């Protein structure tokens, strides 16, 4: 494969911020053989199946979240992964926690590992924020919505995780009591959360 082919493909990648899904690369005129040759020659790094990035780019701060944001566009980063993003947990997620609307097709991703939760109605649509991570737009639940979700899924992630997040939220974030109560109602955990909110906040 000649260097001119690599150079032209590199120009296309830079136009998209150095990061492309295979389908987008093909639509932009890059041949699959060129992608594989660039990967094998070290010009591209493969973040996950069908997701490539120019190797010359600065290291990604959150490669797993970037991969999920691009490969699971209908999902929302939730629970432990959202707590970690908002810096209100000491837990280090070993998989990406992502919410999908009930009925949505489960994503097929070889990497990073996913933990999928099914949300419905307002519990899925409310509290979604758009954040830019390493130049990529990612959908992540707000700190207040995430706290309500943690109480809702306390049997799966542990009540201690939810309580620690609430304490760190109080220390590190502007406290939005009305939003916390509203999301507690949406997630149907107001009775569970209220005593803890009164004790901690």
Short mmCIF file of N, CA and C in Angstrom, two decimals, residues 64-139:
data_model
loop_
_atom_site.label_atom_id
_atom_site.label_comp_id
_atom_site.label_asym_id
_atom_site.label_seq_id
_atom_site.Cartn_x
_atom_site.Cartn_y
_atom_site.Cartn_z
N UNK A 64 -13.16 4.19 26.52
CA UNK A 64 -14.34 3.32 26.61
C UNK A 64 -15.63 4.12 26.41
N UNK A 65 -15.72 5.29 27.04
CA UNK A 65 -16.93 6.11 26.88
C UNK A 65 -17.06 6.61 25.45
N UNK A 66 -15.93 6.97 24.84
CA UNK A 66 -15.94 7.42 23.44
C UNK A 66 -16.46 6.30 22.54
N UNK A 67 -15.96 5.09 22.74
CA UNK A 67 -16.40 3.94 21.92
C UNK A 67 -17.90 3.72 22.05
N UNK A 68 -18.40 3.76 23.29
CA UNK A 68 -19.82 3.51 23.52
C UNK A 68 -20.66 4.65 22.94
N UNK A 69 -20.20 5.89 23.09
CA UNK A 69 -20.94 7.04 22.54
C UNK A 69 -21.10 6.90 21.03
N UNK A 70 -20.06 6.41 20.36
CA UNK A 70 -20.10 6.27 18.90
C UNK A 70 -20.83 5.01 18.44
N UNK A 71 -20.65 3.93 19.16
CA UNK A 71 -21.19 2.64 18.70
C UNK A 71 -22.60 2.35 19.22
N UNK A 72 -23.00 3.06 20.31
CA UNK A 72 -24.34 2.85 20.88
C UNK A 72 -25.02 4.22 20.97
N UNK A 73 -25.29 4.86 19.81
CA UNK A 73 -25.80 6.23 19.82
C UNK A 73 -27.16 6.39 20.51
N UNK A 74 -27.94 5.31 20.60
CA UNK A 74 -29.24 5.40 21.25
C UNK A 74 -29.18 5.20 22.75
N UNK A 75 -27.98 4.90 23.27
CA UNK A 75 -27.83 4.62 24.69
C UNK A 75 -27.48 5.87 25.49
N UNK A 76 -27.57 5.75 26.81
CA UNK A 76 -27.19 6.84 27.71
C UNK A 76 -26.28 6.24 28.79
N UNK A 77 -25.12 6.86 29.00
CA UNK A 77 -24.20 6.40 30.05
C UNK A 77 -24.90 6.58 31.40
N UNK A 78 -24.90 5.53 32.23
CA UNK A 78 -25.68 5.59 33.47
C UNK A 78 -24.92 4.95 34.64
N UNK A 79 -25.56 5.04 35.80
CA UNK A 79 -25.14 4.36 37.03
C UNK A 79 -23.65 4.56 37.33
N UNK A 80 -22.88 3.49 37.55
CA UNK A 80 -21.49 3.65 38.00
C UNK A 80 -20.65 4.45 37.00
N UNK A 81 -20.88 4.24 35.70
CA UNK A 81 -20.10 4.98 34.69
C UNK A 81 -20.43 6.47 34.75
N UNK A 82 -21.71 6.81 34.97
CA UNK A 82 -22.10 8.22 35.09
C UNK A 82 -21.55 8.82 36.40
N UNK A 83 -21.61 8.04 37.49
CA UNK A 83 -21.04 8.51 38.76
C UNK A 83 -19.56 8.83 38.58
N UNK A 84 -18.85 7.93 37.90
CA UNK A 84 -17.42 8.11 37.67
C UNK A 84 -17.16 9.36 36.83
N UNK A 85 -17.96 9.55 35.77
CA UNK A 85 -17.80 10.74 34.92
C UNK A 85 -18.01 12.01 35.74
N UNK A 86 -19.02 12.01 36.61
CA UNK A 86 -19.33 13.21 37.42
C UNK A 86 -18.44 13.31 38.67
N UNK A 87 -17.55 12.32 38.84
CA UNK A 87 -16.60 12.31 39.98
C UNK A 87 -17.32 12.30 41.33
N UNK A 88 -18.36 11.46 41.43
CA UNK A 88 -19.04 11.31 42.71
C UNK A 88 -19.07 9.84 43.13
N UNK A 89 -17.97 9.15 42.88
CA UNK A 89 -17.80 7.78 43.36
C UNK A 89 -16.31 7.49 43.47
N UNK A 90 -15.97 6.52 44.33
CA UNK A 90 -14.58 6.05 44.38
C UNK A 90 -14.46 4.73 43.61
N UNK A 91 -15.58 4.25 43.09
CA UNK A 91 -15.58 2.99 42.33
C UNK A 91 -14.96 3.21 40.95
N UNK A 92 -14.27 2.22 40.48
CA UNK A 92 -13.71 2.26 39.12
C UNK A 92 -14.50 1.25 38.29
N UNK A 93 -15.32 1.74 37.36
CA UNK A 93 -16.13 0.78 36.58
C UNK A 93 -15.26 -0.05 35.65
N UNK A 94 -15.49 -1.38 35.69
CA UNK A 94 -14.72 -2.29 34.83
C UNK A 94 -15.50 -2.63 33.56
N UNK A 95 -16.67 -2.04 33.45
CA UNK A 95 -17.48 -2.16 32.24
C UNK A 95 -18.23 -0.84 32.11
N UNK A 96 -18.74 -0.57 30.93
CA UNK A 96 -19.48 0.69 30.74
C UNK A 96 -20.96 0.40 30.99
N UNK A 97 -21.53 1.13 31.94
CA UNK A 97 -22.95 1.00 32.28
C UNK A 97 -23.73 1.89 31.32
N UNK A 98 -24.63 1.28 30.58
CA UNK A 98 -25.39 2.05 29.57
C UNK A 98 -26.87 1.71 29.65
N UNK A 99 -27.70 2.76 29.59
CA UNK A 99 -29.16 2.58 29.60
C UNK A 99 -29.66 2.54 28.17
N UNK A 100 -30.55 1.59 27.89
CA UNK A 100 -31.21 1.51 26.60
C UNK A 100 -32.72 1.49 26.84
N UNK A 101 -33.45 2.04 25.90
CA UNK A 101 -34.91 2.00 26.02
C UNK A 101 -35.37 0.56 25.85
N UNK A 102 -36.36 0.19 26.67
CA UNK A 102 -36.87 -1.17 26.57
C UNK A 102 -37.34 -1.42 25.14
N UNK A 103 -36.93 -2.55 24.60
CA UNK A 103 -37.30 -2.88 23.22
C UNK A 103 -36.21 -2.56 22.21
N UNK A 104 -35.27 -1.67 22.60
CA UNK A 104 -34.17 -1.34 21.68
C UNK A 104 -33.25 -2.55 21.54
N UNK A 105 -32.69 -2.71 20.35
CA UNK A 105 -31.82 -3.86 20.10
C UNK A 105 -30.53 -3.75 20.91
N UNK A 106 -30.13 -4.85 21.52
CA UNK A 106 -28.90 -4.85 22.32
C UNK A 106 -27.69 -4.66 21.40
N UNK A 107 -26.75 -3.79 21.78
CA UNK A 107 -25.59 -3.56 20.93
C UNK A 107 -24.65 -4.75 20.93
N UNK A 108 -24.01 -4.97 19.80
CA UNK A 108 -22.98 -6.03 19.71
C UNK A 108 -21.63 -5.35 19.69
N UNK A 109 -20.96 -5.42 20.82
CA UNK A 109 -19.69 -4.73 20.97
C UNK A 109 -18.70 -5.70 21.60
N UNK A 110 -17.57 -5.95 20.93
CA UNK A 110 -16.60 -6.86 21.53
C UNK A 110 -15.79 -6.15 22.61
N UNK A 111 -15.65 -4.84 22.47
CA UNK A 111 -14.95 -4.05 23.48
C UNK A 111 -15.43 -2.61 23.39
N UNK A 112 -15.56 -1.90 24.50
CA UNK A 112 -15.38 -2.33 25.89
C UNK A 112 -16.56 -3.18 26.37
N UNK A 113 -16.38 -3.91 27.49
CA UNK A 113 -17.50 -4.67 28.03
C UNK A 113 -18.63 -3.74 28.47
N UNK A 114 -19.86 -4.13 28.19
CA UNK A 114 -21.03 -3.31 28.52
C UNK A 114 -21.87 -4.00 29.59
N UNK A 115 -22.50 -3.17 30.42
CA UNK A 115 -23.56 -3.67 31.30
C UNK A 115 -24.80 -2.86 30.95
N UNK A 116 -25.77 -3.52 30.34
CA UNK A 116 -26.94 -2.83 29.79
C UNK A 116 -28.10 -2.88 30.79
N UNK A 117 -28.73 -1.73 30.97
CA UNK A 117 -29.93 -1.62 31.80
C UNK A 117 -31.07 -1.11 30.92
N UNK A 118 -32.26 -1.66 31.11
CA UNK A 118 -33.42 -1.27 30.31
C UNK A 118 -34.26 -0.26 31.09
N UNK A 119 -34.41 0.94 30.54
CA UNK A 119 -35.22 1.98 31.15
C UNK A 119 -36.46 2.21 30.28
N UNK A 120 -37.54 2.72 30.89
CA UNK A 120 -38.74 3.01 30.11
C UNK A 120 -39.24 4.43 30.38
N UNK A 121 -39.95 4.99 29.41
CA UNK A 121 -40.62 6.28 29.58
C UNK A 121 -39.69 7.38 30.04
N UNK A 122 -40.19 8.17 31.03
CA UNK A 122 -39.41 9.30 31.52
C UNK A 122 -38.12 8.86 32.22
N UNK A 123 -38.13 7.66 32.77
CA UNK A 123 -36.92 7.15 33.43
C UNK A 123 -35.77 7.02 32.42
N UNK A 124 -36.13 6.88 31.14
CA UNK A 124 -35.09 6.82 30.10
C UNK A 124 -34.79 8.21 29.52
N UNK A 125 -35.86 9.00 29.28
CA UNK A 125 -35.67 10.24 28.51
C UNK A 125 -35.28 11.45 29.35
N UNK A 126 -35.60 11.46 30.65
CA UNK A 126 -35.34 12.65 31.47
C UNK A 126 -33.93 12.63 32.06
N UNK A 127 -33.38 13.83 32.22
CA UNK A 127 -32.07 13.96 32.89
C UNK A 127 -30.87 13.66 32.01
N UNK A 128 -31.09 13.57 30.68
CA UNK A 128 -29.97 13.28 29.76
C UNK A 128 -29.22 14.58 29.46
N UNK A 129 -27.92 14.55 29.62
CA UNK A 129 -27.06 15.69 29.28
C UNK A 129 -26.12 15.29 28.16
N UNK A 130 -25.79 16.25 27.28
CA UNK A 130 -24.79 16.00 26.24
C UNK A 130 -23.46 16.56 26.71
N UNK A 131 -22.45 15.70 26.76
CA UNK A 131 -21.11 16.12 27.17
C UNK A 131 -20.14 15.78 26.05
N UNK A 132 -19.14 16.63 25.88
CA UNK A 132 -18.11 16.33 24.89
C UNK A 132 -16.95 15.63 25.59
N UNK A 133 -16.64 14.42 25.13
CA UNK A 133 -15.52 13.65 25.68
C UNK A 133 -14.54 13.38 24.55
N UNK A 134 -13.34 13.89 24.69
CA UNK A 134 -12.31 13.68 23.66
C UNK A 134 -12.84 14.06 22.28
N UNK A 135 -13.63 15.15 22.22
CA UNK A 135 -14.13 15.63 20.93
C UNK A 135 -15.36 14.91 20.42
N UNK A 136 -15.89 13.96 21.19
CA UNK A 136 -17.06 13.19 20.78
C UNK A 136 -18.22 13.50 21.72
N UNK A 137 -19.41 13.70 21.16
CA UNK A 137 -20.59 13.99 21.97
C UNK A 137 -21.11 12.70 22.60
N UNK A 138 -21.27 12.73 23.93
CA UNK A 138 -21.75 11.55 24.66
C UNK A 138 -22.98 11.92 25.49
N UNK A 139 -23.96 11.03 25.51
CA UNK A 139 -25.17 11.23 26.31
C UNK A 139 -24.97 10.58 27.67
#
